[in-house]
Short mmCIF file of C-alpha atoms in Angstrom, two decimals:
data_model
loop_
_atom_site.label_atom_id
_atom_site.label_comp_id
_atom_site.label_asym_id
_atom_site.label_seq_id
_atom_site.Cartn_x
_atom_site.Cartn_y
_atom_site.Cartn_z
CA UNK A 1 -14.12 7.33 7.26
CA UNK A 2 -12.68 4.59 9.66
CA UNK A 3 -9.16 5.50 10.60
CA UNK A 4 -6.43 4.06 13.38
CA UNK A 5 -2.98 4.77 14.11
CA UNK A 6 -0.90 1.61 14.95
CA UNK A 7 2.92 0.66 15.28
CA UNK A 8 4.04 -2.15 13.23
CA UNK A 9 7.42 -3.83 12.96
CA UNK A 10 9.21 -4.22 9.73
CA UNK A 11 7.39 -5.90 7.06
CA UNK A 12 8.56 -7.96 4.11
CA UNK A 13 6.02 -8.62 1.12
CA UNK A 14 6.57 -10.81 -1.96
CA UNK A 15 4.94 -10.12 -5.17
CA UNK A 16 5.10 -9.08 -8.82
CA UNK A 17 4.53 -5.61 -10.17
CA UNK A 18 3.83 -3.29 -13.15
CA UNK A 19 4.10 0.18 -13.73
CA UNK A 20 1.24 2.43 -14.03
CA UNK A 21 0.77 6.14 -14.58
CA UNK A 22 -1.26 8.28 -11.98
CA UNK A 23 -4.15 9.14 -14.16
CA UNK A 24 -4.67 5.36 -15.20
CA UNK A 25 -4.81 3.84 -11.64
CA UNK A 26 -8.19 3.27 -11.48
CA UNK A 27 -8.62 1.66 -14.73
CA UNK A 28 -5.09 -0.07 -14.68
CA UNK A 29 -4.97 -1.56 -11.50
CA UNK A 30 -8.24 -3.72 -11.43
CA UNK A 31 -7.29 -4.45 -15.05
CA UNK A 32 -3.72 -5.81 -13.71
CA UNK A 33 -5.63 -7.98 -10.80
CA UNK A 34 -7.76 -9.50 -13.61
CA UNK A 35 -5.15 -10.22 -16.38
CA UNK A 36 -2.24 -11.02 -13.88
CA UNK A 37 -4.16 -12.60 -11.05
CA UNK A 38 -7.57 -13.74 -11.51
CA UNK A 39 -7.27 -15.19 -15.11
CA UNK A 40 -3.63 -16.43 -14.59
CA UNK A 41 -4.07 -18.41 -11.24
CA UNK A 42 -7.86 -19.35 -11.49
CA UNK A 43 -6.80 -23.08 -11.74
CA UNK A 44 -4.70 -22.58 -8.64
CA UNK A 45 -7.37 -21.28 -6.84
CA UNK A 46 -9.74 -23.99 -7.68
CA UNK A 47 -7.20 -26.66 -7.05
CA UNK A 48 -5.23 -25.15 -4.31
CA UNK A 49 -2.66 -27.66 -5.77
CA UNK A 50 0.59 -25.65 -6.81
CA UNK A 51 2.24 -27.13 -9.84
CA UNK A 52 5.45 -24.86 -9.93
CA UNK A 53 7.50 -22.96 -7.41
CA UNK A 54 5.89 -19.58 -8.12
CA UNK A 55 2.42 -21.06 -7.69
CA UNK A 56 3.99 -22.64 -4.31
CA UNK A 57 5.09 -19.25 -3.02
CA UNK A 58 1.93 -17.33 -3.93
CA UNK A 59 -0.03 -19.80 -1.86
CA UNK A 60 2.17 -20.18 0.95
CA UNK A 61 2.72 -16.25 1.32
CA UNK A 62 -0.95 -15.28 0.79
CA UNK A 63 0.06 -13.14 -2.46
CA UNK A 64 -3.12 -11.24 -3.24
CA UNK A 65 -3.93 -10.14 0.22
CA UNK A 66 -2.17 -6.89 -0.37
CA UNK A 67 -1.23 -4.55 -2.91
CA UNK A 68 1.83 -1.98 -2.94
CA UNK A 69 1.59 1.28 -4.49
CA UNK A 70 5.19 2.77 -4.76
CA UNK A 71 5.25 6.43 -6.19
CA UNK A 72 7.83 7.09 -8.63
CA UNK A 73 8.67 9.97 -10.67
CA UNK A 74 5.99 9.72 -13.48
CA UNK A 75 4.21 6.59 -12.45
CA UNK A 76 3.78 4.28 -9.38
CA UNK A 77 4.71 0.75 -9.16
CA UNK A 78 1.78 -1.72 -8.51
CA UNK A 79 2.40 -4.74 -6.67
CA UNK A 80 0.18 -7.82 -6.32
CA UNK A 81 1.79 -8.89 -2.96
CA UNK A 82 1.46 -11.15 0.17
CA UNK A 83 3.56 -11.00 3.43
CA UNK A 84 6.58 -12.83 3.00
CA UNK A 85 7.03 -15.57 5.37
CA UNK A 86 10.70 -16.89 4.12
CA UNK A 87 11.87 -19.26 1.75
CA UNK A 88 12.59 -19.12 -1.89
CA UNK A 89 11.81 -16.18 -3.95
CA UNK A 90 11.21 -17.93 -7.40
CA UNK A 91 11.74 -16.37 -10.85
CA UNK A 92 8.77 -13.97 -11.58
CA UNK A 93 8.59 -12.70 -7.94
CA UNK A 94 10.46 -9.96 -5.75
CA UNK A 95 10.63 -8.42 -2.46
CA UNK A 96 9.83 -5.24 -1.20
CA UNK A 97 10.15 -4.16 2.89
CA UNK A 98 8.73 -1.27 4.77
CA UNK A 99 10.54 -0.45 7.78
CA UNK A 100 9.41 -0.55 11.29
CA UNK A 101 6.73 2.28 11.29
CA UNK A 102 3.72 4.08 12.41
CA UNK A 103 0.76 3.74 10.36
CA UNK A 104 -2.44 5.56 9.33
CA UNK A 105 -4.76 2.51 8.90
CA UNK A 106 -8.45 3.32 6.95
CA UNK A 107 -11.05 0.70 6.12
CA UNK A 108 -13.92 0.37 3.96
CA UNK A 109 -16.84 -2.00 3.16
CA UNK A 110 -18.27 -2.85 -0.07
CA UNK A 111 -17.61 -4.44 -3.49
CA UNK A 112 -14.29 -4.16 -5.16
CA UNK A 113 -12.95 -1.95 -6.81
CA UNK A 114 -15.53 1.04 -5.99
CA UNK A 115 -15.22 0.62 -2.35
CA UNK A 116 -11.18 0.76 -2.11
CA UNK A 117 -11.05 3.70 -5.13
CA UNK A 118 -13.58 5.64 -3.04
CA UNK A 119 -11.70 5.21 0.15
CA UNK A 120 -8.28 6.14 -1.63
CA UNK A 121 -9.83 9.34 -2.76
CA UNK A 122 -11.07 10.07 0.75
CA UNK A 123 -7.92 9.38 2.16
CA UNK A 124 -5.97 11.90 -0.07
CA UNK A 125 -8.52 14.60 -0.53
CA UNK A 126 -10.10 14.67 3.03
CA UNK A 127 -7.69 13.08 5.61
CA UNK A 128 -4.23 14.04 3.83
CA UNK A 129 -5.41 17.81 3.39
CA UNK A 130 -6.22 18.11 7.14
CA UNK A 131 -5.13 15.73 9.50
CA UNK A 132 -2.45 14.05 7.38
CA UNK A 133 -0.55 17.06 7.28
CA UNK A 134 0.42 16.79 10.99
CA UNK A 135 2.73 13.68 9.72
CA UNK A 136 5.42 13.35 7.63
CA UNK A 137 5.41 10.71 4.90
CA UNK A 138 7.73 7.78 5.73
CA UNK A 139 8.90 6.76 2.06
CA UNK A 140 6.87 6.89 -0.98
CA UNK A 141 4.73 3.75 -0.93
CA UNK A 142 1.26 2.65 0.70
CA UNK A 143 -0.66 -0.58 1.37
CA UNK A 144 -3.77 -1.73 -0.09
CA UNK A 145 -5.26 -4.36 2.22
CA UNK A 146 -7.68 -7.04 1.40
CA UNK A 147 -9.63 -9.66 3.40
CA UNK A 148 -10.44 -13.18 2.34
CA UNK A 149 -13.93 -13.62 0.93
CA UNK A 150 -16.38 -12.53 -1.71
CA UNK A 151 -14.74 -9.39 -3.29
CA UNK A 152 -18.40 -7.83 -4.56
CA UNK A 153 -20.55 -8.60 -1.69
CA UNK A 154 -21.52 -5.21 -0.02
CA UNK A 155 -20.09 -6.56 3.23
CA UNK A 156 -16.23 -7.18 1.84
CA UNK A 157 -13.65 -5.21 3.85
CA UNK A 158 -10.60 -3.85 2.67
CA UNK A 159 -8.32 -0.76 3.93
CA UNK A 160 -5.36 1.38 2.74
CA UNK A 161 -2.59 1.71 5.23
CA UNK A 162 -0.09 4.87 4.88
CA UNK A 163 2.93 4.83 6.51
CA UNK A 164 3.60 8.41 8.93
CA UNK A 165 6.01 9.44 10.78
CA UNK A 166 5.40 12.09 13.70
CA UNK A 167 7.04 15.46 13.40
CA UNK A 168 9.91 15.95 15.50
CA UNK A 169 9.14 18.37 18.26
CA UNK A 170 11.59 21.40 18.42
CA UNK A 171 12.48 23.01 21.82
CA UNK A 172 11.68 27.03 21.67
CA UNK A 173 15.55 27.28 21.67
CA UNK A 174 15.90 25.23 18.58
CA UNK A 175 13.08 27.03 17.03
CA UNK A 176 14.42 30.61 17.74
CA UNK A 177 17.69 29.00 16.16
CA UNK A 178 16.20 28.41 12.93
CA UNK A 179 14.14 31.86 12.91
CA UNK A 180 17.42 33.65 13.56
CA UNK A 181 19.35 31.62 10.89
CA UNK A 182 16.55 32.41 8.48
CA UNK A 183 16.69 35.96 9.45
CA UNK A 184 20.32 36.25 8.79
CA UNK A 185 20.22 34.62 5.31
CA UNK A 186 17.51 36.90 4.12
CA UNK A 187 14.88 33.85 3.94
CA UNK A 188 12.76 35.86 6.58
#
């Protein structure tokens, strides 16, 4: 599993979303892409000629190069998105902002959706229980990152970015105070 850690400034995305139950993610996310992106905008991708403000915003902001998975209580909000470059946000699109942050960035090669789904499984079943536990989550959302090109190619590149923050280092005195308080209150 390829991983890099990098600090990024705040990033705002523009896109549209649907609510998906976690157990249906590996089937419903590809269905959402097909129905709400591939089929709906096939003419736009063939002509690169927007006919409406929504289509113009999709082209100008690269909507489709990212997906956002924003965890909710019983579901996650799944976005098809692009990096927002400013300007009008037409009806049907909305904005999502990640604050300035450190990121764990994972990459994979291979045809979609299989390569990304396999990477997602490895991130949460391999990295998170081991290396990931050293970091605190920074929010409940993560990014899927897509490259231009043939998404069915064995050389297609994609990735998952997880926002993280390093745990605060406590001084020995702070640790002793915490342990003392926990002892006095009966927690320890």
